[in-house]
Coordinates of C-alpha atoms (C1' of nucleotides) in Angstrom, one line a residue:
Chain A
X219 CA 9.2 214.8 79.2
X220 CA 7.0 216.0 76.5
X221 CA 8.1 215.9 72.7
X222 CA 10.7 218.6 71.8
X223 CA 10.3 221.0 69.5
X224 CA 13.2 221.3 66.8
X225 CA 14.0 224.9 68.2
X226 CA 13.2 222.9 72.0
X227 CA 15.7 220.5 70.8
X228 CA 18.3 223.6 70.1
X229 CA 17.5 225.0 72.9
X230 CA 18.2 222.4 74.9
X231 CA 21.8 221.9 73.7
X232 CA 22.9 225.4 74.0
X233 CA 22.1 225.5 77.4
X234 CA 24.2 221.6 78.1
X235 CA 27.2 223.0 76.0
X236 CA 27.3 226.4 77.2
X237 CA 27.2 224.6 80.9
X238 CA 30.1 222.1 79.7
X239 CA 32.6 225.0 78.5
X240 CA 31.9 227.6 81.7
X241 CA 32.7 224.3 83.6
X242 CA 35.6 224.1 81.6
X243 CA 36.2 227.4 82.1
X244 CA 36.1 228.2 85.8
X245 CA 35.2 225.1 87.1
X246 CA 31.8 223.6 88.7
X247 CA 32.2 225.1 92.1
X248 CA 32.1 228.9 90.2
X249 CA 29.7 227.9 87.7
X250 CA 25.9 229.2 88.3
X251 CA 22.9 228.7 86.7
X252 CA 22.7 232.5 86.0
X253 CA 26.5 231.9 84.4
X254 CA 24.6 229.0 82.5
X255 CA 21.7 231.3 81.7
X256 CA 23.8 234.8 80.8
X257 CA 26.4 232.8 78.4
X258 CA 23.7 231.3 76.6
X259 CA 20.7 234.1 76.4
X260 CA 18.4 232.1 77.8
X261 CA 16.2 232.2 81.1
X262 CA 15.4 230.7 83.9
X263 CA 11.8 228.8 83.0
X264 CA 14.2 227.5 79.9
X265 CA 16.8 225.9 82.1
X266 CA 13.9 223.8 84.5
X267 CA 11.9 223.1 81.6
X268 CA 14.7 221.1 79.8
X269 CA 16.5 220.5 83.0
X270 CA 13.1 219.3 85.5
X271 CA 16.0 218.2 87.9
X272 CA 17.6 221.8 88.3
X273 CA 21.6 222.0 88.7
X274 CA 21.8 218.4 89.7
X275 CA 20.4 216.9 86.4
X276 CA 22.2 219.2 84.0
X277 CA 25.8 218.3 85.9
X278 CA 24.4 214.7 85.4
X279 CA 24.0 215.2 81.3
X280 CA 27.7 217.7 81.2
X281 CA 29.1 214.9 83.0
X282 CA 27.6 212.3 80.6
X283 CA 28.9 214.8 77.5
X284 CA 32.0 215.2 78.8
X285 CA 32.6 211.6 79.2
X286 CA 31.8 210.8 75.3
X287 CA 34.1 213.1 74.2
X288 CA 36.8 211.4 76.1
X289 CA 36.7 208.4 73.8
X290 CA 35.8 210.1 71.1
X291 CA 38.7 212.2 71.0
X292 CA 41.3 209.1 71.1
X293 CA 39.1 207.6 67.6
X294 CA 40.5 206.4 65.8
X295 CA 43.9 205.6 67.1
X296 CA 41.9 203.6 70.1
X297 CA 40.3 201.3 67.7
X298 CA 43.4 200.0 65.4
X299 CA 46.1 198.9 68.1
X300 CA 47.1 196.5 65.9
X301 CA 50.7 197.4 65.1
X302 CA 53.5 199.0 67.7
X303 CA 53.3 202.3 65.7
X304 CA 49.8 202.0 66.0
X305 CA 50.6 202.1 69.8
X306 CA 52.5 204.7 69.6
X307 CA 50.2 206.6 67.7
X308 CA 47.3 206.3 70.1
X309 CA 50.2 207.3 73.2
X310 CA 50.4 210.3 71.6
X311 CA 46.9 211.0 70.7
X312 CA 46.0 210.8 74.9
X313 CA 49.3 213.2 76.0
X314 CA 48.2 215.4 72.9
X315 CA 44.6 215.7 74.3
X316 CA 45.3 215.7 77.8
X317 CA 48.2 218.6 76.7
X318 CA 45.9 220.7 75.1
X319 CA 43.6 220.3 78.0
X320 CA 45.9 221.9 80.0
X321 CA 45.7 220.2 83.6
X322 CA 42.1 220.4 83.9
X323 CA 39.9 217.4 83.9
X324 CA 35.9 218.6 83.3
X325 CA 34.4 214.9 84.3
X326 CA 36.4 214.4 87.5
X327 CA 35.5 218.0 88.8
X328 CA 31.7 217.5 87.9
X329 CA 31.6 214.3 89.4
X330 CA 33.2 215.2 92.6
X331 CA 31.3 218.0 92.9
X332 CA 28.1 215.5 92.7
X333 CA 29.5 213.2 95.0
X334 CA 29.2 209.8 95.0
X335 CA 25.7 209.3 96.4
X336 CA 23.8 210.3 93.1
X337 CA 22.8 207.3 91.4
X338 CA 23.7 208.6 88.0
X339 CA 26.9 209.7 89.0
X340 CA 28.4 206.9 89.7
X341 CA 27.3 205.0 86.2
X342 CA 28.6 207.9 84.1
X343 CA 32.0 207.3 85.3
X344 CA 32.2 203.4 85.2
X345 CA 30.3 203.2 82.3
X346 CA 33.2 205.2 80.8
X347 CA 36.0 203.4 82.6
X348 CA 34.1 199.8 80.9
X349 CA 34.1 201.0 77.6
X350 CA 37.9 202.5 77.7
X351 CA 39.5 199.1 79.0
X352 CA 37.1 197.3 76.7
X353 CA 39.1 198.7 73.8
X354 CA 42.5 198.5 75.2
X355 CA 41.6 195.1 75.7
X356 CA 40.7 194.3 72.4
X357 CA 43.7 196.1 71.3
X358 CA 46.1 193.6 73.8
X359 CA 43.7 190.5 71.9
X360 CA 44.6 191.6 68.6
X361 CA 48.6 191.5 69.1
X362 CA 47.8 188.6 71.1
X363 CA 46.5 187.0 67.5
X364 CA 49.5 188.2 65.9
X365 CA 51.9 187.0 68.2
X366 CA 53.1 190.2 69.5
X367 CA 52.2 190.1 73.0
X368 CA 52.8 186.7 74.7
X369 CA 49.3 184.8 74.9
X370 CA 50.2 184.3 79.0
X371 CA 49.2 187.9 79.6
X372 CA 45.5 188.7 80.4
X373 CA 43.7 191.3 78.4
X374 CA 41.4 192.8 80.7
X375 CA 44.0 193.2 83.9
X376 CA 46.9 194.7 81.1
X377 CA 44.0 197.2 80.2
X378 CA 43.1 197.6 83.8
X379 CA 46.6 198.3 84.5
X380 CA 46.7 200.7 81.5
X381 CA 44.1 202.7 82.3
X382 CA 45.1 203.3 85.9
X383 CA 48.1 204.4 84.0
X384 CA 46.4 207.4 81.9
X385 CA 43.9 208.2 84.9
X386 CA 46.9 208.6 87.2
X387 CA 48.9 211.3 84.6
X388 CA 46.1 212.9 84.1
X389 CA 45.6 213.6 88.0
X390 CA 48.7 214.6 88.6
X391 CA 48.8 217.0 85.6
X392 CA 45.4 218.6 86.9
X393 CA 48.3 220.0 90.0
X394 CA 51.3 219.7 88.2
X395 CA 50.7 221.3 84.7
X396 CA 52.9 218.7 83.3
X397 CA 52.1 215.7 81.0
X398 CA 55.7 214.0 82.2
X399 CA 54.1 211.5 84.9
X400 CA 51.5 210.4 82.0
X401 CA 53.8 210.1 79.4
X402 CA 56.1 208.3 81.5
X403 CA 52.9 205.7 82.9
X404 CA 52.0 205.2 80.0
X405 CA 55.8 204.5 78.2
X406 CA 56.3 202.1 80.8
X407 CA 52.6 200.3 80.4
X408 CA 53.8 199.7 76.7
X409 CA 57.0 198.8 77.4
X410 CA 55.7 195.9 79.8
X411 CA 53.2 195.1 76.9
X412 CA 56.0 194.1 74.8
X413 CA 58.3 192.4 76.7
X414 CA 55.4 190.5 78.2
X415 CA 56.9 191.6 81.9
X416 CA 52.9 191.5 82.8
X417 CA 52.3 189.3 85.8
X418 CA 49.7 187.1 85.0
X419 CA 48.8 186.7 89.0
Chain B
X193 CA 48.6 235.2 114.3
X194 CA 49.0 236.1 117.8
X195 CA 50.3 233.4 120.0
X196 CA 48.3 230.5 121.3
X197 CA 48.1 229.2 124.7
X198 CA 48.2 225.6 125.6
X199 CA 44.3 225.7 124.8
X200 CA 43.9 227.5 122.6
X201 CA 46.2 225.3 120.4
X202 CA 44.0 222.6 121.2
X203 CA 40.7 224.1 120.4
X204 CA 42.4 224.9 117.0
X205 CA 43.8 221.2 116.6
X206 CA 39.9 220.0 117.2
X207 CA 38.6 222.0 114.7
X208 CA 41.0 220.8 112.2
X209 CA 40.7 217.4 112.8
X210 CA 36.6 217.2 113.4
X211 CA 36.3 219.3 110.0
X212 CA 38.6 215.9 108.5
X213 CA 36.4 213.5 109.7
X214 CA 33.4 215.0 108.5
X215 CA 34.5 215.7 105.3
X216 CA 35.7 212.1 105.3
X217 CA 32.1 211.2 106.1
X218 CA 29.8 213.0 104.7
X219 CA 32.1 215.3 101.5
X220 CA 33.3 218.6 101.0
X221 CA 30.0 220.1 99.6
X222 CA 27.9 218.4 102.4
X223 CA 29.9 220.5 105.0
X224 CA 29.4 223.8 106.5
X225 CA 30.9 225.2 108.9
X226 CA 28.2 224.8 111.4
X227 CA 28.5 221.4 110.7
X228 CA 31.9 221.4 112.1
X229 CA 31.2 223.2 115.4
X230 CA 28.5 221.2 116.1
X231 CA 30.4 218.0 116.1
X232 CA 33.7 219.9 117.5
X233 CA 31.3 221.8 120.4
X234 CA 33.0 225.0 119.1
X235 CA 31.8 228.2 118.6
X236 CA 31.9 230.6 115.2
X237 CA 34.2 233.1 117.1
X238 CA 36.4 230.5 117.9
X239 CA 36.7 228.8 114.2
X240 CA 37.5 232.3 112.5
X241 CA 40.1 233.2 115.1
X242 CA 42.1 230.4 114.7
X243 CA 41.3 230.6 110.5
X244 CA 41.0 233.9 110.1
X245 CA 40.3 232.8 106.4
X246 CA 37.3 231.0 107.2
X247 CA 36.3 228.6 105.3
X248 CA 38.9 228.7 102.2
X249 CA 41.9 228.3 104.8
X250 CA 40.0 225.8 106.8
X251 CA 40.0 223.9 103.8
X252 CA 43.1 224.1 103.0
X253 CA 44.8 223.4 106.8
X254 CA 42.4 220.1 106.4
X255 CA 44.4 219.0 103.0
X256 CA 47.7 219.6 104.1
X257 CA 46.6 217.7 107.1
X258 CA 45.4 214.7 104.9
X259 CA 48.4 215.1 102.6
X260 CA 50.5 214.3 105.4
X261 CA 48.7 211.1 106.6
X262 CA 49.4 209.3 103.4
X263 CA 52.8 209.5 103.5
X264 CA 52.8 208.8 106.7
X265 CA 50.4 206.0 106.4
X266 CA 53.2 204.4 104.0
X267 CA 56.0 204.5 106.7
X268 CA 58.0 202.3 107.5
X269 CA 57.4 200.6 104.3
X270 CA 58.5 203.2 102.0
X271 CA 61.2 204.0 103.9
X272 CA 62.6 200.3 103.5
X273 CA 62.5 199.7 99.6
X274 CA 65.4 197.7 99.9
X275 CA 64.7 194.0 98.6
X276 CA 61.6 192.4 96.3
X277 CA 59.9 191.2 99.1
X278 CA 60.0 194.7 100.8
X279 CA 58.4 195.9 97.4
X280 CA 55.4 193.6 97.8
X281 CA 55.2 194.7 101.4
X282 CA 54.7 198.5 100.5
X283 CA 52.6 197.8 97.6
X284 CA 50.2 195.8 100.0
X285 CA 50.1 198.2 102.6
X286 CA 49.3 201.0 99.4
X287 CA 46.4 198.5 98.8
X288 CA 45.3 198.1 102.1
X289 CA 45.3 201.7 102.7
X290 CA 43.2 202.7 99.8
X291 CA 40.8 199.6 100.5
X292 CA 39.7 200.4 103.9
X293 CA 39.3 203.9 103.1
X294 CA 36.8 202.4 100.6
X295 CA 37.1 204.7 97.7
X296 CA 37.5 208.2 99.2
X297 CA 40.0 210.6 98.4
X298 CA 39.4 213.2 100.8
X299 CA 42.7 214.7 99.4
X300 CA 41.4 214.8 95.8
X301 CA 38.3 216.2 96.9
X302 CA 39.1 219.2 99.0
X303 CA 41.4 220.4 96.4
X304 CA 38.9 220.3 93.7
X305 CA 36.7 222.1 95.3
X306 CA 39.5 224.5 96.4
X307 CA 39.6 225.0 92.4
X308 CA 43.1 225.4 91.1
X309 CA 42.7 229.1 91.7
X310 CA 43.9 228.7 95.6
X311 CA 47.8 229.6 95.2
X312 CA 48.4 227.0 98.4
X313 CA 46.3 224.1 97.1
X314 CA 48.7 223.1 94.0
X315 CA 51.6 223.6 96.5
X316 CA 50.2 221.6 99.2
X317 CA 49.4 218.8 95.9
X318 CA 52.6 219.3 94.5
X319 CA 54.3 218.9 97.7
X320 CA 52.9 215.8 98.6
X321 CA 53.8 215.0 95.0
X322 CA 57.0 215.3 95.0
X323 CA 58.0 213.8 98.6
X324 CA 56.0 210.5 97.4
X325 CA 58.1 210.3 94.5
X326 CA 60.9 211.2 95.9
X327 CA 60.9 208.5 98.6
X328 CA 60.1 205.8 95.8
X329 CA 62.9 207.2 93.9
X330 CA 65.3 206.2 96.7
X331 CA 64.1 202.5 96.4
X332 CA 64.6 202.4 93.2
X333 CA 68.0 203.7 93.8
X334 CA 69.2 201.3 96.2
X335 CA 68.3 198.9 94.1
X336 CA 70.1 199.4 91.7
X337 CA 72.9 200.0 94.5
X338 CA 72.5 196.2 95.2
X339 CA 72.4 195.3 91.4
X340 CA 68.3 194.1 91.3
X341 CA 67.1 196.6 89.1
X342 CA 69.4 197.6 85.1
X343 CA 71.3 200.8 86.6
X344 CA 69.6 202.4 82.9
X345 CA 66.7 203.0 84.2
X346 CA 66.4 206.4 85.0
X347 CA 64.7 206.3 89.0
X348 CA 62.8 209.4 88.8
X349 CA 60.8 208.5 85.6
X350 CA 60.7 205.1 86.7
X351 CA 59.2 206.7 90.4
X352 CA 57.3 209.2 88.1
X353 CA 55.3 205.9 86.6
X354 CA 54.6 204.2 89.8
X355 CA 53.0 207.2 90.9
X356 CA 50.3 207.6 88.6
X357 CA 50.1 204.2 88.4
X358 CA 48.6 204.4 92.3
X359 CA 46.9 207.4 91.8
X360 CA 44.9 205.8 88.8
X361 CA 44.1 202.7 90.6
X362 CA 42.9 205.1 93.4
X363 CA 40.9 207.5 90.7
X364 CA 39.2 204.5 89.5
X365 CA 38.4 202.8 93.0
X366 CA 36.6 206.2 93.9
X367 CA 33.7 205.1 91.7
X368 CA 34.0 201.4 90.9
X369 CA 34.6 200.8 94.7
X370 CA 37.5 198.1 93.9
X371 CA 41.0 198.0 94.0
X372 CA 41.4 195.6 91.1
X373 CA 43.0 198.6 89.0
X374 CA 45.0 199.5 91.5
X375 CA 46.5 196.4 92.0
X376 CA 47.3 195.5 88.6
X377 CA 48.7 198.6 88.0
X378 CA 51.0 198.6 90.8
X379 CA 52.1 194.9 89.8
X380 CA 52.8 195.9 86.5
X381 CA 54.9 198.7 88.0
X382 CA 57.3 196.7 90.0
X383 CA 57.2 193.7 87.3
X384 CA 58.9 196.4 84.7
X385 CA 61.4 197.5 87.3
X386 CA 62.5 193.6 88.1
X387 CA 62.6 192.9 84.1
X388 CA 64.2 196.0 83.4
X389 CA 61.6 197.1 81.0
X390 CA 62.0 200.5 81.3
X391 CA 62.0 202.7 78.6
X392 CA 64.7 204.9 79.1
X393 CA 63.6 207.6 76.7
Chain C
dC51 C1' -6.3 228.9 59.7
dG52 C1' -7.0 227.8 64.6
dG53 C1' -6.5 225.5 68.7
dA54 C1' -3.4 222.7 71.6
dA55 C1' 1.1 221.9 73.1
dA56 C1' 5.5 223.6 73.8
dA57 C1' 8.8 227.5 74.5
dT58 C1' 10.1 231.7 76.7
dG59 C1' 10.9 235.9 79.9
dG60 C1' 11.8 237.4 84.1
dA61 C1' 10.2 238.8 88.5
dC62 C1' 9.8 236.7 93.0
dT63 C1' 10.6 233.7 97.1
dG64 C1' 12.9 231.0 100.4
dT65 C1' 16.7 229.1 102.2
dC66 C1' 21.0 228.4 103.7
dA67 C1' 25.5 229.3 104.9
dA68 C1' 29.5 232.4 105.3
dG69 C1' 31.2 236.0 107.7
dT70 C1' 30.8 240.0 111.4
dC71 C1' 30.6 241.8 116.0
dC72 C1' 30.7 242.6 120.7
dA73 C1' 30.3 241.4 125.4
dG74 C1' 32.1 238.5 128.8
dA75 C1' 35.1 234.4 130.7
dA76 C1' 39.5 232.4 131.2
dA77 C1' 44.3 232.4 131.1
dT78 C1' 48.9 234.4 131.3
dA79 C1' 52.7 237.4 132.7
dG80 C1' 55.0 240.5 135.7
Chain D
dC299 C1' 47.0 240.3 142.4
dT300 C1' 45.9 242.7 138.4
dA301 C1' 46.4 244.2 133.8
dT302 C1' 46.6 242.6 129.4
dT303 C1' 46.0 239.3 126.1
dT304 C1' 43.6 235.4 124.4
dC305 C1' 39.5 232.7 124.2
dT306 C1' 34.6 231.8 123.8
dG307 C1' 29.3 232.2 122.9
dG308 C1' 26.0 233.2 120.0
dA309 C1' 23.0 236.7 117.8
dC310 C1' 22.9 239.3 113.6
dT311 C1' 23.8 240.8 108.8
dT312 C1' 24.5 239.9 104.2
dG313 C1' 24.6 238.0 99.9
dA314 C1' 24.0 234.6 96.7
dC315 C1' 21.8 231.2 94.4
dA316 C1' 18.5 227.4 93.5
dG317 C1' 14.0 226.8 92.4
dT318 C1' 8.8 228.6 91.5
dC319 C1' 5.3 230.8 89.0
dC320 C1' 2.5 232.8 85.6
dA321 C1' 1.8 235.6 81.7
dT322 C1' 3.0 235.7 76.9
dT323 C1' 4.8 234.2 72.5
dT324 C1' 6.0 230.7 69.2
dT325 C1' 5.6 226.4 67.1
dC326 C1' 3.2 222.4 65.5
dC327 C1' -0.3 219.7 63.1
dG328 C1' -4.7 218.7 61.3

DNA sequence: CGGAAAATGGACTGTCAAGTCCAGAAATAG
DNA sequence: CTATTTCTGGACTTGACAGTCCATTTTCCG
């Protein structure tokens, strides 16, 4: 890759967010480099000079966009779990964003659509999954300190559980249109939080 | 449709199913419809006569046709939600299911590439939806029936939670390749409904 | 400036897969 | 048995889309 150019730079983004909200749009399978190319005036020598790896790597960097703005979207409520309200708060920041979002779910679609044989694939998503329980962990650890949550339960599996939780409503949203199995999931994950109903096997 | 004779219905049925196994194997995207005649030893007349639709209704006969294998994968275990131990019976064989298929969701993946568009894709997702929690409504019922679970937990929420709870663990085994998520959300599931921790909001 | 490196435009090619068509074989009904 | 319907084989058409190429313009930096 040689050094970009500011206006490279530019150039270069345009084309990764204009790819990101036709995705959002009509979805991967309906989404064309030409799409790519029309919505954001560029051309075709643009595209593979940013992009060596064609349609492949570009999904690749969408999916790896997409993915940051999932946890950026829950900041800051998913760094300061560190009071029930402040649970509640962050509850209703995911249901708000997953609303709003209306049933459609950008880095599942690109990442089944790459299938699970790319190498990248498969690290954008876990990489994701990591960093998302790593907080909800640290949340559990924190009411754990202030004797909220009974010490017995373990951190990481809570969080695992939680997350499956949120991944879950948000999938059956994408057929649905509704956020009630989320809010539900994630209602109950609480709830078991704080009456320290977590099995600890 | 006209009507099919004896083989003809079976020419159709091995279509179906070889176009299941190979999008088990190899993905959605990786198959064509040559693909599927070559491994079925069928012919393109043959394919669009008995899916006039080609490929779209191909598709879609293949997820109703998955859709009803994981219900019926379940059985009898869902059908008998009717002590603990039965509980911890279906939630292994849920586990069990999802771990031999080894992170594949052939479900999840024909209908996102079927895009939401399809009018019979949300209805065949839906469907299956609403059966699954349906059936795990009915344990939850009887339990309370038999005084195990607080009669104020409303079932259908409560069977509206566990869902997603399995379909998150599942989301996430697609790319980590382990059931730990699953698992601990699924315990944490039935651990609320033995404690009662359900909020009943 | 001025030359090298980077950015751009867009025509062109090649491939691949979906879908069409028709002729002929097998099955069914009366 | 024979007429009608269903079933089958496979060649052919069509279109779309990813990816290539080169000529031209713009930017960068000393």
């Amino acid at each position: 890759m040689p050094t970009l150019t500011r206006k490279g730079a530019a150039t270069r983004q345009r084309i990764l967010e204009g790819a990101a909200t036709h995705i959002r749009e009509y979805g991967v399978a309906a989404t064309t480099l030409d799409d790519v190319l029309a919505r954001t005036t560029t051309s075709k020598s643009q595209l593979f000079h940013y992009f060596p790896g064609g349609r492949e790597e570009l999904l690749l960097a969408v999916a790896r966009f997409e993915a940051d703005r999932v946890i950026e979207d829950q900041r800051p409520q998913l760094d300061e779990l560190t009071s029930w309200p402040a649970w509640r708060a962050w509850r209703d920041k995911v249901v708000e964003r997953y609303r709003r979002q209306g049933g459609l779910c950008p880095l599942n679609a690109v990442t089944s659509h790459l299938g699970d044989g790319s190498p990248g694939t498969r690290a954008v998503v876990t990489g994701l999954m990591r960093r998302w329980q790593s907080e909800i962990a640290n949340g559990v650890r924190h009411m754990q300190g202030v004797g909220e949550i009974d010490p017995a339960v373990d951190p990481d599996r809570a969080a695992a559980a939680l997350l499956a939780c949120i991944q879950g409503g948000v999938l059956i949203q994408m057929s649905t249109g509704e956020t009630t199995h989320l809010e539900a999931a994630l209602d109950m994950g609480i709830a078991s939080l704080r009456a320290g109903a977590f099995p600890t096997t």
